[in-house]
PDB file of C-alpha atoms in Angstrom:
ATOM      1  CA  GLY A 249    -163.545 -77.469 -63.215  1.00 54.00           C
ATOM      2  CA  ALA A 250    -164.071 -76.075 -59.789  1.00 80.00           C
ATOM      3  CA  GLY A 251    -162.051 -78.626 -57.850  1.00 94.00           C
ATOM      4  CA  VAL A 252    -158.901 -80.726 -58.014  1.00 97.00           C
ATOM      5  CA  SER A 253    -159.239 -83.442 -60.627  1.00 97.00           C
ATOM      6  CA  GLN A 254    -157.294 -86.686 -60.608  1.00 98.00           C
ATOM      7  CA  SER A 255    -157.141 -89.395 -63.225  1.00 97.00           C
ATOM      8  CA  PRO A 256    -157.562 -92.238 -63.467  1.00 98.00           C
ATOM      9  CA  SER A 257    -159.791 -92.835 -60.470  1.00 97.00           C
ATOM     10  CA  ASN A 258    -158.757 -96.475 -60.401  1.00 98.00           C
ATOM     11  CA  LYS A 259    -155.735 -98.216 -61.855  1.00 98.00           C
ATOM     12  CA  VAL A 260    -154.863-101.893 -61.770  1.00 98.00           C
ATOM     13  CA  THR A 261    -151.414-102.738 -63.025  1.00 98.00           C
ATOM     14  CA  GLU A 262    -149.105-105.699 -63.095  1.00 98.00           C
ATOM     15  CA  LYS A 263    -146.052-105.799 -60.901  1.00 98.00           C
ATOM     16  CA  GLY A 264    -143.068-104.355 -62.742  1.00 98.00           C
ATOM     17  CA  LYS A 265    -145.070-102.050 -64.995  1.00 98.00           C
ATOM     18  CA  ASP A 266    -144.800 -98.242 -64.942  1.00 98.00           C
ATOM     19  CA  VAL A 267    -147.810 -96.073 -64.106  1.00 98.00           C
ATOM     20  CA  GLU A 268    -148.592 -92.382 -64.480  1.00 98.00           C
ATOM     21  CA  LEU A 269    -151.077 -90.600 -62.276  1.00 98.00           C
ATOM     22  CA  ARG A 270    -152.383 -87.183 -63.257  1.00 98.00           C
ATOM     23  CA  CYS A 271    -153.504 -84.209 -61.187  1.00 98.00           C
ATOM     24  CA  ASP A 272    -155.227 -81.064 -62.424  1.00 97.00           C
ATOM     25  CA  PRO A 273    -155.122 -78.503 -59.597  1.00 96.00           C
ATOM     26  CA  ILE A 274    -157.503 -75.622 -59.047  1.00 95.00           C
ATOM     27  CA  SER A 275    -156.682 -72.831 -61.462  1.00 92.00           C
ATOM     28  CA  GLY A 276    -154.406 -70.219 -59.940  1.00 90.00           C
ATOM     29  CA  HIS A 277    -153.200 -72.379 -57.056  1.00 92.00           C
ATOM     30  CA  THR A 278    -149.438 -72.147 -56.838  1.00 90.00           C
ATOM     31  CA  ALA A 279    -148.899 -75.022 -54.399  1.00 92.00           C
ATOM     32  CA  LEU A 280    -149.440 -78.686 -55.271  1.00 94.00           C
ATOM     33  CA  TYR A 281    -148.977 -81.728 -53.049  1.00 95.00           C
ATOM     34  CA  TRP A 282    -148.939 -85.480 -53.578  1.00 97.00           C
ATOM     35  CA  TYR A 283    -149.752 -87.859 -50.730  1.00 97.00           C
ATOM     36  CA  ARG A 284    -150.133 -91.608 -50.434  1.00 97.00           C
ATOM     37  CA  GLN A 285    -152.723 -93.244 -48.187  1.00 96.00           C
ATOM     38  CA  SER A 286    -152.795 -96.945 -47.494  1.00 92.00           C
ATOM     39  CA  LEU A 287    -156.012 -98.545 -46.257  1.00 85.00           C
ATOM     40  CA  GLY A 288    -156.953 -97.150 -42.861  1.00 81.00           C
ATOM     41  CA  GLN A 289    -153.733 -95.213 -42.577  1.00 86.00           C
ATOM     42  CA  GLY A 290    -152.699 -91.569 -42.520  1.00 90.00           C
ATOM     43  CA  LEU A 291    -151.542 -89.371 -45.363  1.00 94.00           C
ATOM     44  CA  GLU A 292    -147.910 -89.942 -46.246  1.00 95.00           C
ATOM     45  CA  PHE A 293    -146.281 -86.878 -47.783  1.00 93.00           C
ATOM     46  CA  LEU A 294    -144.573 -87.547 -51.110  1.00 96.00           C
ATOM     47  CA  ILE A 295    -143.711 -84.306 -52.884  1.00 95.00           C
ATOM     48  CA  TYR A 296    -144.553 -80.593 -52.847  1.00 93.00           C
ATOM     49  CA  PHE A 297    -144.425 -78.041 -55.662  1.00 92.00           C
ATOM     50  CA  GLN A 298    -144.577 -74.308 -55.005  1.00 89.00           C
ATOM     51  CA  GLY A 299    -144.587 -71.947 -57.962  1.00 86.00           C
ATOM     52  CA  ASN A 300    -141.305 -71.965 -59.815  1.00 84.00           C
ATOM     53  CA  SER A 301    -139.270 -73.167 -56.836  1.00 86.00           C
ATOM     54  CA  ALA A 302    -137.502 -76.490 -56.833  1.00 88.00           C
ATOM     55  CA  PRO A 303    -139.913 -79.172 -55.579  1.00 91.00           C
ATOM     56  CA  ASP A 304    -139.562 -80.661 -52.115  1.00 90.00           C
ATOM     57  CA  LYS A 305    -139.023 -84.338 -52.914  1.00 92.00           C
ATOM     58  CA  SER A 306    -138.158 -85.375 -49.386  1.00 91.00           C
ATOM     59  CA  GLY A 307    -141.126 -87.750 -49.066  1.00 92.00           C
ATOM     60  CA  LEU A 308    -140.562 -89.851 -52.166  1.00 96.00           C
ATOM     61  CA  PRO A 309    -140.013 -93.412 -50.870  1.00 95.00           C
ATOM     62  CA  SER A 310    -137.575 -94.565 -53.555  1.00 95.00           C
ATOM     63  CA  ASP A 311    -136.024 -93.554 -56.851  1.00 96.00           C
ATOM     64  CA  ARG A 312    -138.824 -95.435 -58.617  1.00 98.00           C
ATOM     65  CA  PHE A 313    -141.049 -92.480 -57.775  1.00 98.00           C
ATOM     66  CA  SER A 314    -140.869 -89.176 -59.620  1.00 97.00           C
ATOM     67  CA  ALA A 315    -143.147 -86.249 -60.281  1.00 97.00           C
ATOM     68  CA  GLU A 316    -143.241 -83.220 -62.471  1.00 96.00           C
ATOM     69  CA  ARG A 317    -145.421 -80.184 -62.795  1.00 95.00           C
ATOM     70  CA  THR A 318    -145.667 -78.582 -66.188  1.00 86.00           C
ATOM     71  CA  GLY A 319    -146.340 -74.879 -66.628  1.00 83.00           C
ATOM     72  CA  GLY A 320    -147.125 -74.499 -62.959  1.00 79.00           C
ATOM     73  CA  SER A 321    -150.365 -76.397 -63.436  1.00 91.00           C
ATOM     74  CA  VAL A 322    -150.885 -80.083 -64.246  1.00 96.00           C
ATOM     75  CA  SER A 323    -148.769 -82.585 -62.344  1.00 97.00           C
ATOM     76  CA  THR A 324    -147.890 -86.189 -63.113  1.00 98.00           C
ATOM     77  CA  LEU A 325    -146.688 -88.714 -60.556  1.00 98.00           C
ATOM     78  CA  THR A 326    -144.804 -91.603 -62.152  1.00 98.00           C
ATOM     79  CA  ILE A 327    -144.057 -94.900 -60.469  1.00 98.00           C
ATOM     80  CA  GLN A 328    -141.622 -97.123 -62.300  1.00 98.00           C
ATOM     81  CA  ARG A 329    -141.374-100.896 -61.923  1.00 98.00           C
ATOM     82  CA  THR A 330    -144.376-101.002 -59.599  1.00 98.00           C
ATOM     83  CA  GLN A 331    -144.320-103.278 -56.574  1.00 97.00           C
ATOM     84  CA  GLN A 332    -147.225-104.675 -54.567  1.00 97.00           C
ATOM     85  CA  GLU A 333    -146.382-102.372 -51.654  1.00 96.00           C
ATOM     86  CA  ASP A 334    -147.102 -99.413 -53.938  1.00 97.00           C
ATOM     87  CA  SER A 335    -150.799-100.297 -53.783  1.00 97.00           C
ATOM     88  CA  ALA A 336    -152.565 -97.368 -52.122  1.00 97.00           C
ATOM     89  CA  VAL A 337    -154.701 -94.317 -52.818  1.00 97.00           C
ATOM     90  CA  TYR A 338    -152.636 -91.470 -54.238  1.00 98.00           C
ATOM     91  CA  LEU A 339    -154.065 -88.080 -53.325  1.00 98.00           C
ATOM     92  CA  CYS A 340    -153.257 -84.761 -54.915  1.00 97.00           C
ATOM     93  CA  ALA A 341    -154.020 -81.421 -53.284  1.00 96.00           C
ATOM     94  CA  SER A 342    -153.571 -77.809 -54.284  1.00 94.00           C
ATOM     95  CA  SER A 343    -153.436 -74.633 -52.263  1.00 91.00           C
ATOM     96  CA  PRO A 344    -153.546 -70.943 -53.182  1.00 87.00           C
ATOM     97  CA  THR A 345    -150.181 -70.226 -51.606  1.00 77.00           C
ATOM     98  CA  GLY A 346    -149.134 -73.309 -49.681  1.00 68.00           C
ATOM     99  CA  GLY A 347    -149.580 -74.049 -45.996  1.00 67.00           C
ATOM    100  CA  ALA A 348    -152.896 -74.101 -44.210  1.00 75.00           C
ATOM    101  CA  GLU A 349    -155.769 -74.874 -46.518  1.00 87.00           C
ATOM    102  CA  ALA A 350    -155.354 -77.517 -49.160  1.00 93.00           C
ATOM    103  CA  PHE A 351    -158.041 -78.781 -51.494  1.00 95.00           C
ATOM    104  CA  PHE A 352    -157.894 -82.478 -52.263  1.00 97.00           C
ATOM    105  CA  GLY A 353    -158.866 -84.476 -55.292  1.00 97.00           C
ATOM    106  CA  GLN A 354    -160.738 -87.764 -54.985  1.00 96.00           C
ATOM    107  CA  GLY A 355    -157.547 -89.724 -55.452  1.00 97.00           C
ATOM    108  CA  THR A 356    -156.337 -92.528 -57.661  1.00 98.00           C
ATOM    109  CA  ARG A 357    -156.670 -96.008 -56.206  1.00 97.00           C
ATOM    110  CA  LEU A 358    -153.668 -97.983 -57.432  1.00 98.00           C
ATOM    111  CA  THR A 359    -153.663-101.755 -57.195  1.00 98.00           C
ATOM    112  CA  VAL A 360    -150.535-103.668 -58.157  1.00 98.00           C
ATOM    113  CA  VAL A 361    -151.183-107.342 -58.855  1.00 97.00           C
TER     114      VAL A 361
ATOM    115  CA  GLY B 252    -138.250 -83.844 -39.524  1.00 70.00           C
ATOM    116  CA  GLN B 253    -141.819 -83.614 -38.384  1.00 76.00           C
ATOM    117  CA  SER B 254    -143.946 -85.879 -36.222  1.00 87.00           C
ATOM    118  CA  LEU B 255    -147.519 -85.604 -34.998  1.00 92.00           C
ATOM    119  CA  GLU B 256    -149.402 -87.709 -32.478  1.00 95.00           C
ATOM    120  CA  GLN B 257    -153.149 -88.100 -32.135  1.00 97.00           C
ATOM    121  CA  PRO B 258    -155.333 -90.800 -30.602  1.00 97.00           C
ATOM    122  CA  SER B 259    -156.172 -93.551 -33.049  1.00 95.00           C
ATOM    123  CA  GLU B 260    -159.841 -93.843 -32.105  1.00 97.00           C
ATOM    124  CA  VAL B 261    -162.472 -91.907 -30.173  1.00 97.00           C
ATOM    125  CA  THR B 262    -166.071 -92.896 -29.499  1.00 97.00           C
ATOM    126  CA  ALA B 263    -168.849 -90.530 -28.420  1.00 97.00           C
ATOM    127  CA  VAL B 264    -172.633 -90.319 -28.472  1.00 97.00           C
ATOM    128  CA  GLU B 265    -174.883 -88.041 -30.452  1.00 97.00           C
ATOM    129  CA  GLY B 266    -175.263 -84.606 -28.924  1.00 97.00           C
ATOM    130  CA  ALA B 267    -172.095 -84.899 -26.874  1.00 97.00           C
ATOM    131  CA  ILE B 268    -168.839 -82.939 -27.073  1.00 97.00           C
ATOM    132  CA  VAL B 269    -165.570 -84.574 -28.063  1.00 98.00           C
ATOM    133  CA  GLN B 270    -162.007 -83.284 -28.075  1.00 98.00           C
ATOM    134  CA  ILE B 271    -159.308 -84.703 -30.342  1.00 98.00           C
ATOM    135  CA  ASN B 272    -155.791 -83.832 -29.250  1.00 98.00           C
ATOM    136  CA  CYS B 273    -152.700 -83.409 -31.372  1.00 97.00           C
ATOM    137  CA  THR B 274    -149.105 -82.959 -30.271  1.00 97.00           C
ATOM    138  CA  TYR B 275    -146.403 -82.179 -32.761  1.00 95.00           C
ATOM    139  CA  GLN B 276    -142.679 -81.837 -33.213  1.00 91.00           C
ATOM    140  CA  THR B 277    -141.382 -79.827 -36.103  1.00 85.00           C
ATOM    141  CA  SER B 278    -138.865 -77.213 -37.062  1.00 81.00           C
ATOM    142  CA  GLY B 279    -140.038 -74.006 -38.649  1.00 81.00           C
ATOM    143  CA  PHE B 280    -143.596 -74.352 -37.341  1.00 85.00           C
ATOM    144  CA  TYR B 281    -146.035 -72.116 -39.144  1.00 84.00           C
ATOM    145  CA  GLY B 282    -149.513 -73.360 -38.180  1.00 90.00           C
ATOM    146  CA  LEU B 283    -151.786 -76.283 -37.362  1.00 94.00           C
ATOM    147  CA  SER B 284    -154.686 -77.385 -39.549  1.00 94.00           C
ATOM    148  CA  TRP B 285    -157.470 -79.902 -39.144  1.00 96.00           C
ATOM    149  CA  TYR B 286    -159.035 -82.031 -41.866  1.00 97.00           C
ATOM    150  CA  GLN B 287    -162.004 -84.367 -41.960  1.00 98.00           C
ATOM    151  CA  GLN B 288    -162.132 -87.480 -44.110  1.00 97.00           C
ATOM    152  CA  HIS B 289    -165.193 -89.669 -44.499  1.00 96.00           C
ATOM    153  CA  ASP B 290    -164.659 -93.286 -45.446  1.00 92.00           C
ATOM    154  CA  GLY B 291    -163.777 -93.470 -49.125  1.00 88.00           C
ATOM    155  CA  GLY B 292    -163.749 -89.699 -49.514  1.00 93.00           C
ATOM    156  CA  ALA B 293    -161.185 -86.960 -49.894  1.00 95.00           C
ATOM    157  CA  PRO B 294    -159.899 -84.997 -46.906  1.00 96.00           C
ATOM    158  CA  THR B 295    -161.630 -81.651 -46.472  1.00 96.00           C
ATOM    159  CA  PHE B 296    -160.283 -78.629 -44.626  1.00 95.00           C
ATOM    160  CA  LEU B 297    -161.902 -77.723 -41.294  1.00 95.00           C
ATOM    161  CA  SER B 298    -159.787 -75.101 -39.561  1.00 94.00           C
ATOM    162  CA  TYR B 299    -156.400 -73.493 -39.171  1.00 92.00           C
ATOM    163  CA  ASN B 300    -154.539 -71.932 -36.239  1.00 93.00           C
ATOM    164  CA  ALA B 301    -151.381 -69.908 -36.655  1.00 90.00           C
ATOM    165  CA  LEU B 302    -151.629 -68.092 -33.333  1.00 93.00           C
ATOM    166  CA  ASP B 303    -152.330 -69.313 -29.823  1.00 96.00           C
ATOM    167  CA  GLY B 304    -155.947 -69.536 -28.826  1.00 97.00           C
ATOM    168  CA  LEU B 305    -159.298 -70.823 -29.928  1.00 96.00           C
ATOM    169  CA  GLU B 306    -160.820 -70.521 -33.390  1.00 93.00           C
ATOM    170  CA  GLU B 307    -164.541 -71.257 -33.674  1.00 93.00           C
ATOM    171  CA  THR B 308    -166.378 -72.282 -36.815  1.00 89.00           C
ATOM    172  CA  GLY B 309    -169.916 -73.348 -36.082  1.00 93.00           C
ATOM    173  CA  ARG B 310    -169.961 -76.610 -34.122  1.00 96.00           C
ATOM    174  CA  PHE B 311    -166.221 -77.055 -34.576  1.00 96.00           C
ATOM    175  CA  SER B 312    -163.494 -75.201 -32.694  1.00 97.00           C
ATOM    176  CA  SER B 313    -159.740 -75.584 -32.841  1.00 97.00           C
ATOM    177  CA  PHE B 314    -157.154 -74.598 -30.279  1.00 98.00           C
ATOM    178  CA  LEU B 315    -153.415 -74.074 -30.464  1.00 97.00           C
ATOM    179  CA  SER B 316    -150.678 -73.620 -27.878  1.00 97.00           C
ATOM    180  CA  ARG B 317    -147.396 -73.001 -29.669  1.00 95.00           C
ATOM    181  CA  SER B 318    -145.382 -73.105 -26.457  1.00 95.00           C
ATOM    182  CA  ASP B 319    -146.723 -76.597 -25.686  1.00 96.00           C
ATOM    183  CA  SER B 320    -146.623 -77.805 -29.323  1.00 95.00           C
ATOM    184  CA  TYR B 321    -150.203 -78.895 -28.789  1.00 96.00           C
ATOM    185  CA  GLY B 322    -153.583 -78.367 -30.319  1.00 98.00           C
ATOM    186  CA  TYR B 323    -157.029 -79.858 -30.287  1.00 98.00           C
ATOM    187  CA  LEU B 324    -160.201 -80.034 -32.304  1.00 98.00           C
ATOM    188  CA  LEU B 325    -163.440 -79.667 -30.375  1.00 98.00           C
ATOM    189  CA  LEU B 326    -166.643 -80.962 -31.876  1.00 98.00           C
ATOM    190  CA  GLN B 327    -169.889 -79.959 -30.196  1.00 97.00           C
ATOM    191  CA  GLU B 328    -173.444 -81.230 -30.571  1.00 97.00           C
ATOM    192  CA  LEU B 329    -172.169 -84.343 -32.261  1.00 98.00           C
ATOM    193  CA  GLN B 330    -174.173 -85.730 -35.148  1.00 97.00           C
ATOM    194  CA  MET B 331    -173.995 -89.140 -36.785  1.00 97.00           C
ATOM    195  CA  LYS B 332    -172.565 -87.517 -39.912  1.00 97.00           C
ATOM    196  CA  ASP B 333    -169.518 -86.442 -37.871  1.00 98.00           C
ATOM    197  CA  SER B 334    -168.341 -90.065 -37.864  1.00 98.00           C
ATOM    198  CA  ALA B 335    -165.128 -89.802 -39.866  1.00 97.00           C
ATOM    199  CA  SER B 336    -161.361 -89.647 -39.548  1.00 97.00           C
ATOM    200  CA  TYR B 337    -159.855 -86.394 -38.350  1.00 98.00           C
ATOM    201  CA  PHE B 338    -156.302 -85.395 -39.151  1.00 97.00           C
ATOM    202  CA  CYS B 339    -154.164 -82.651 -37.722  1.00 96.00           C
ATOM    203  CA  ALA B 340    -151.500 -81.255 -40.024  1.00 94.00           C
ATOM    204  CA  VAL B 341    -148.583 -78.922 -39.479  1.00 92.00           C
ATOM    205  CA  SER B 342    -147.394 -76.322 -41.906  1.00 88.00           C
ATOM    206  CA  SER B 343    -143.668 -75.978 -41.581  1.00 78.00           C
ATOM    207  CA  VAL B 344    -141.426 -73.533 -43.312  1.00 69.00           C
ATOM    208  CA  GLY B 345    -137.932 -74.550 -44.238  1.00 57.00           C
ATOM    209  CA  GLY B 346    -135.932 -72.888 -46.956  1.00 51.00           C
ATOM    210  CA  ALA B 347    -138.206 -72.366 -49.921  1.00 50.00           C
ATOM    211  CA  THR B 348    -140.721 -74.956 -48.873  1.00 57.00           C
ATOM    212  CA  ASN B 349    -143.902 -74.673 -46.836  1.00 70.00           C
ATOM    213  CA  LYS B 350    -145.149 -78.204 -46.838  1.00 81.00           C
ATOM    214  CA  LEU B 351    -148.129 -79.728 -45.061  1.00 88.00           C
ATOM    215  CA  ILE B 352    -147.455 -82.843 -42.967  1.00 90.00           C
ATOM    216  CA  PHE B 353    -150.322 -84.913 -41.603  1.00 93.00           C
ATOM    217  CA  GLY B 354    -150.768 -86.924 -38.447  1.00 91.00           C
ATOM    218  CA  THR B 355    -151.942 -90.529 -38.524  1.00 92.00           C
ATOM    219  CA  GLY B 356    -155.560 -89.578 -37.943  1.00 96.00           C
ATOM    220  CA  THR B 357    -158.242 -90.168 -35.314  1.00 97.00           C
ATOM    221  CA  LEU B 358    -161.242 -92.287 -36.203  1.00 97.00           C
ATOM    222  CA  LEU B 359    -164.325 -90.803 -34.546  1.00 98.00           C
ATOM    223  CA  ALA B 360    -167.318 -93.048 -34.116  1.00 97.00           C
ATOM    224  CA  VAL B 361    -170.547 -91.298 -33.120  1.00 97.00           C
ATOM    225  CA  GLN B 362    -173.110 -93.630 -31.610  1.00 96.00           C
ATOM    226  CA  PRO B 363    -176.849 -93.041 -31.266  1.00 94.00           C
TER     227      PRO B 363
END
């Protein structure tokens, strides 16, 4: 596809369950970002991948959150033992080299009940 | 760490000009970007400044002063479709990372 693809678009899960969110970046983009956006709020940085470098995990809110990027392409954000405060839209973005211009997916709306 | 400040809300009328300011604090500053996000949509890139001065792209212009750690987005000839949230974002370089950190956003309401 031409843009960043995220799946699922919506996810409802029970408190305590694990969830996996997927991001397919634009082909050839070396940088990939994950952000979290609560209703009416800004974009909270979670994690950043750049090429083969070690990811910048400085934004992950707790050890329940983890992410990986396989083969420099697809990325998966995993949230273990979900809590109600994890409910938010999770946005993925990719960039040709990192920095200025990032292209966002439509996000995954996660609801923890 | 990084921090950015922008007004939470701005209201303007169709056809007018509006300026959205952004002040930032960061180490390893590389550049300032602006993004637009309509309600329920994904953020989309508007502009980027790495050097001091004004960048113009159609009705939108963006300004940066590195010495003042300040920038703004200028929207001219406002249209109803410009009603959206606008985010400034800093690119900062530290070690091997060049991450993009966003401000809290400014909700622009354009009135007839």
